[in-house]
Tab-separated table of C-alpha atoms and ligand atoms in Angstrom:
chain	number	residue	atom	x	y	z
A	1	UNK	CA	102.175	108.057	77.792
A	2	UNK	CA	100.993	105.310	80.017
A	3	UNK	CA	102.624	105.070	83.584
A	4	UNK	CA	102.474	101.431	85.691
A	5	UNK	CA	102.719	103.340	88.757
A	6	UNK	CA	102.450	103.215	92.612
A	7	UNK	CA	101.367	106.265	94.793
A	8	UNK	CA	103.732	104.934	97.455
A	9	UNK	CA	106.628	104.107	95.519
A	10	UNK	CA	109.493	106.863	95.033
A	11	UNK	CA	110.723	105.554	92.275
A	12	UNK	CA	107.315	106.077	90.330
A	13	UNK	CA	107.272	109.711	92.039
A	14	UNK	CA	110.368	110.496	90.355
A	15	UNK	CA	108.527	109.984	87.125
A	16	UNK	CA	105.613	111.695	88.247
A	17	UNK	CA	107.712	114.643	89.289
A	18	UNK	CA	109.983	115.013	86.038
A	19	UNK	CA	106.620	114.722	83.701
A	20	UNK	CA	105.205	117.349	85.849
A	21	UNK	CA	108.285	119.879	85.701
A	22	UNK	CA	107.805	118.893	81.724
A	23	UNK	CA	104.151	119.603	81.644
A	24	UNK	CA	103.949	115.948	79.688
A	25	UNK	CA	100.257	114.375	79.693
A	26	UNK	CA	99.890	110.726	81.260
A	27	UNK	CA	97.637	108.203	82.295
A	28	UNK	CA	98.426	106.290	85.784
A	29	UNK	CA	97.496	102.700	85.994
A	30	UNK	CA	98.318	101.813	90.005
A	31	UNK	CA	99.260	98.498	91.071
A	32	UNK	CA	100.203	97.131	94.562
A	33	UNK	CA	103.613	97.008	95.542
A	34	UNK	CA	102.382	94.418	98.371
A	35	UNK	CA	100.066	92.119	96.104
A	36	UNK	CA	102.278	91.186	93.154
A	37	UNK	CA	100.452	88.285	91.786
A	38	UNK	CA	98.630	90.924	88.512
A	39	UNK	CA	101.939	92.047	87.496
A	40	UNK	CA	102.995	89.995	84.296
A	41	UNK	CA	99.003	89.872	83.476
A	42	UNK	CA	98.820	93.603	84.252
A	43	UNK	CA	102.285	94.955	82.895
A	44	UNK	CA	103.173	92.221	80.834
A	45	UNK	CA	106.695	90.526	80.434
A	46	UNK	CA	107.180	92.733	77.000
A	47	UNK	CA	106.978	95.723	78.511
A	48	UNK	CA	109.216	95.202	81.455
A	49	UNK	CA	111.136	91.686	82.221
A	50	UNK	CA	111.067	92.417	85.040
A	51	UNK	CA	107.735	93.549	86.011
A	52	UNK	CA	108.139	96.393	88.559
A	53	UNK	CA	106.773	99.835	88.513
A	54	UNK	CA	107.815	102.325	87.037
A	55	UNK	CA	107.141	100.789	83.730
A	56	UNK	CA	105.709	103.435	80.921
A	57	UNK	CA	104.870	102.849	77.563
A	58	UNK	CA	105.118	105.289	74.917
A	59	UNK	CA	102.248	106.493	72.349
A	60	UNK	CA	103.635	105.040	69.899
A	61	UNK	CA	103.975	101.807	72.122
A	62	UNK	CA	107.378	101.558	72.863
A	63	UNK	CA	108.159	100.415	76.867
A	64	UNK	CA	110.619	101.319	78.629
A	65	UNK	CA	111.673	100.766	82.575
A	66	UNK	CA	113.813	101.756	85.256
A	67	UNK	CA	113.035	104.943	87.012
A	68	UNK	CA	115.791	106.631	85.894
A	69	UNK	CA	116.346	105.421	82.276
A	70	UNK	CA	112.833	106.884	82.588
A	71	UNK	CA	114.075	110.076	83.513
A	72	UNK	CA	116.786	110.125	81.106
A	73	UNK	CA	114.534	109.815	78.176
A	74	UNK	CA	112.367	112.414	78.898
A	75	UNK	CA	115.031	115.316	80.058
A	76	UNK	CA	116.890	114.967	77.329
A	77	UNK	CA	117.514	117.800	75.315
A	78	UNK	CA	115.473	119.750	78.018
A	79	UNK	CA	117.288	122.074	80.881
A	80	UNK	CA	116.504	118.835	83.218
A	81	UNK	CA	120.069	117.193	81.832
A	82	UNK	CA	123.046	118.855	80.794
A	83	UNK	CA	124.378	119.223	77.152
A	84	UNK	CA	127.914	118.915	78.211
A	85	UNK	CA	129.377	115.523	78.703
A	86	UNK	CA	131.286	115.638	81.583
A	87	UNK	CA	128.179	116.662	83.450
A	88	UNK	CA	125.605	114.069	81.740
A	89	UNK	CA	128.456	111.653	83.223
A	90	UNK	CA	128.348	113.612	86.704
A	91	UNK	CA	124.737	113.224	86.219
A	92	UNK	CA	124.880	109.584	85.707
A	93	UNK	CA	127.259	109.067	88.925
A	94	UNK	CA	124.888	110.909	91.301
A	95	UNK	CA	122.057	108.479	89.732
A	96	UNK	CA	123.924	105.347	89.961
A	97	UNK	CA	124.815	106.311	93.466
A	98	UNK	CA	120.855	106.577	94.115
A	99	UNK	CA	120.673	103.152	92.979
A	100	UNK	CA	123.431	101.665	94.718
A	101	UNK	CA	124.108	103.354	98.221
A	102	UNK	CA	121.012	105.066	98.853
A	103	UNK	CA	117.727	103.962	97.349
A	104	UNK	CA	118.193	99.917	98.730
A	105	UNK	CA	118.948	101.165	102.078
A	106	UNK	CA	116.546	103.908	102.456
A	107	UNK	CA	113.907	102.748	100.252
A	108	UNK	CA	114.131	99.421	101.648
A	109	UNK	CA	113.926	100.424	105.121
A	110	UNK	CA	111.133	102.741	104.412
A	111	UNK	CA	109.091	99.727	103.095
A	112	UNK	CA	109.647	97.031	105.726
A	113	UNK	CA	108.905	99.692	108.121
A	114	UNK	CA	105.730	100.988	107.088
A	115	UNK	CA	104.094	98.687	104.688
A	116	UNK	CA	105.336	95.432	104.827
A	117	UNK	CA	103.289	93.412	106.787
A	118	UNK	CA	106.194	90.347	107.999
A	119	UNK	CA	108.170	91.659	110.647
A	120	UNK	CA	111.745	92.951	110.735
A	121	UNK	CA	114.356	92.275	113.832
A	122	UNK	CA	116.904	95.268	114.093
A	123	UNK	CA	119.635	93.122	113.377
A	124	UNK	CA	118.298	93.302	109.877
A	125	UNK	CA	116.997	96.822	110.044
A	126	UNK	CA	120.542	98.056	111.551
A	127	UNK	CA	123.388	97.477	108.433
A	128	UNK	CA	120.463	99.168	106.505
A	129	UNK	CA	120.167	102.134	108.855
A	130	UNK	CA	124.314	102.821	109.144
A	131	UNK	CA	124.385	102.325	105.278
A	132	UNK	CA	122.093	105.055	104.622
A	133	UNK	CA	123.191	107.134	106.951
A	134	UNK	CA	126.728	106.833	105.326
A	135	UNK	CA	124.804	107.722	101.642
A	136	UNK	CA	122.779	111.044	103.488
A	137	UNK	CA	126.600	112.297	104.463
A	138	UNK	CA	128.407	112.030	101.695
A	139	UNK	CA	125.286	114.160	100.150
A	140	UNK	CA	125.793	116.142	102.652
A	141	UNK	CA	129.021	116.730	102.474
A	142	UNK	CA	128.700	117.142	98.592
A	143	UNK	CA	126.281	119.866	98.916
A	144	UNK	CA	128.148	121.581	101.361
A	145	UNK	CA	129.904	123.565	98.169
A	146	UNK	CA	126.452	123.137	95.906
A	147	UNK	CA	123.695	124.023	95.169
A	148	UNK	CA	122.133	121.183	93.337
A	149	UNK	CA	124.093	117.820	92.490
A	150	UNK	CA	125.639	118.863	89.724
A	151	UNK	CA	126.559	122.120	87.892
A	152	UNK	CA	124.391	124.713	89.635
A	153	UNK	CA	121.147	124.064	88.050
A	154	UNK	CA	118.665	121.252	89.213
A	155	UNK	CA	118.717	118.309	87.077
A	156	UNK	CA	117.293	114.542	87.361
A	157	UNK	CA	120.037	114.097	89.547
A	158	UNK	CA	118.132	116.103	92.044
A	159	UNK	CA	114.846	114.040	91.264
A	160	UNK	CA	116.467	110.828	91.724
A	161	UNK	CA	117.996	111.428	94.945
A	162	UNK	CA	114.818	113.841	96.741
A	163	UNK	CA	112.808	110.684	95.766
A	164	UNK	CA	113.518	109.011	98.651
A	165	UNK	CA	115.295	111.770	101.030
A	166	UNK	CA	112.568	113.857	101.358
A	167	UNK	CA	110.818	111.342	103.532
A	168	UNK	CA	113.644	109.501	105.054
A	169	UNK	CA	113.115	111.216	108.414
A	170	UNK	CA	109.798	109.396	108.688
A	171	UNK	CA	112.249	106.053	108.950
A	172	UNK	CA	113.885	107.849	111.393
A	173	UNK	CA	117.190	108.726	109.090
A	174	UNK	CA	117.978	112.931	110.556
A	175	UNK	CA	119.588	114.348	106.691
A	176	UNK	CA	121.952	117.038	107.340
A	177	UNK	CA	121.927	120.886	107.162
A	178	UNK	CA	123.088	120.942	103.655
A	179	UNK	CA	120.716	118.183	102.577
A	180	UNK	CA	117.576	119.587	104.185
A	181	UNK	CA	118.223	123.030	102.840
A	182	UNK	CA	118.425	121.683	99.477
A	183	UNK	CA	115.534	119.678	99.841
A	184	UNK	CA	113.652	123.190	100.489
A	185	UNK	CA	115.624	124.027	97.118
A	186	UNK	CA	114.026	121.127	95.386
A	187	UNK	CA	110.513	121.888	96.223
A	188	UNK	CA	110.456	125.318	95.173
A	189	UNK	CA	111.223	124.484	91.754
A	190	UNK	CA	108.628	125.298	89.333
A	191	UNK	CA	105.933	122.961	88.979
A	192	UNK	CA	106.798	120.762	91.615
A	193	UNK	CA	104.552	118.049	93.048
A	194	UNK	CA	104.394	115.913	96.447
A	195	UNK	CA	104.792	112.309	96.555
A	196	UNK	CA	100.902	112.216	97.210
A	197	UNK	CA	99.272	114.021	94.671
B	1	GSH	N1	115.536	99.960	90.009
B	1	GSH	C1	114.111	100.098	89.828
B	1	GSH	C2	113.414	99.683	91.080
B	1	GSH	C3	111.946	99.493	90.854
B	1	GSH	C4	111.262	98.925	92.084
B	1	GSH	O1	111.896	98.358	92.972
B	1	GSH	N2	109.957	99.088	92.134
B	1	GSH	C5	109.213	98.632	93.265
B	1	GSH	C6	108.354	99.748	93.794
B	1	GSH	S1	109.377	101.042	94.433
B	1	GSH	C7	108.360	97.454	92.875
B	1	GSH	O2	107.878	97.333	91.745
B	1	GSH	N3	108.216	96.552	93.856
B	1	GSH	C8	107.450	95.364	93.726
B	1	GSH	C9	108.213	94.307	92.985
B	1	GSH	O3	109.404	94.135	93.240
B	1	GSH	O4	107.610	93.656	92.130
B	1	GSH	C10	113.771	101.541	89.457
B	1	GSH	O5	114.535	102.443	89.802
B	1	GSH	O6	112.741	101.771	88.798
């Protein structure tokens, strides 16, 4: 499996993390999320229209994109997603909630404060920062009763929103109780790795 991948990017960790829990061989090829001008030369329009990271191409040359259709690929029929479908759909809300709510407020905010280089006024910054606080409670309030997102097992559910929770206090975001205990939950897991190795 080839990865396009960023060491900074959570989305690309969430890939990282799942192939690790899955003991699945890869080979990283890092671009810049700053400097986009290799991406259709490096990536190539084939393998992902739209040219972002995570893009990974299969042995046997198939690409695929989209952090979590990513995800969903590789934990199927593995304990990562359920069999049952109500949960694979339960699955699939937490995920699109990620994607939604959560990931372009958090995420977002993350970047423009630490690596993007034009500046942000906090008129901008602010809708961002009550949005995701509004995604970290209902999480919160969700795992109040939980364990993990759904069922009581961890799933990619888990990996897709710890991608970019874990670290959301370093934008200044303060996750609940509930969230930061399971966060503890998520890195115990077995064969868990950081966002940095
Ligand atoms: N929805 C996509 C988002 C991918 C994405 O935004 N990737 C960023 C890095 S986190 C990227 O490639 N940014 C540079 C660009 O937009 O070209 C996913 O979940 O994979």
């Amino acid at each position: 499996v080839l990865l396009y991948d960023s060491s900074i990017s959570g989305n690309c960790y969430k890939v990282r993390l799942l192939l690790a829990h899955l003991g699945i061989d890869y080979e990283r090829r890092e671009l810049s999320v700053t400097d986009r001008s290799d991406r259709a030369e490096v990536i190539g329009r084939d393998n992902n229209p739209d040219l972002r990271v995570p893009t990974i191409v299969l042995d046997d040359g198939r690409p695929l994109a989209e952090s979590n259709a990513i995800m969903w690929f590789f934990a199927e029929g593995t304990p990562y997603l359920p069999d049952d479908a109500y949960e694979r759909a339960q699955v699939l809300q937490w995920m699109f909630f990620e994607q939604y709510s959560h990931e372009p407020k958090i995420a977002v905010l993350r970047f423009w404060m630490h690596y993007d280089s034009s500046p942000h006024t906090e008129e901008e910054m602010a809708p961002l920062r009550a949005a995701g606080n509004n995604a970290l409670a209902a999480m919160d309030r969700h795992l109040s009763e939980r364990e993990f997102f759904v069922g009581d097992r961890y799933s990619i559910a888990d990996i897709a929103l710890y991608a970019y929770t874990h670290n959301a206090d370093e934008t200044g975001f303060e996750p609940g109780a509930n969230v930061v205990a399971w966060l503890e939950r998520v890195r115990s897991q077995p064969g868990h790795v950081r966002l940095s190795d």
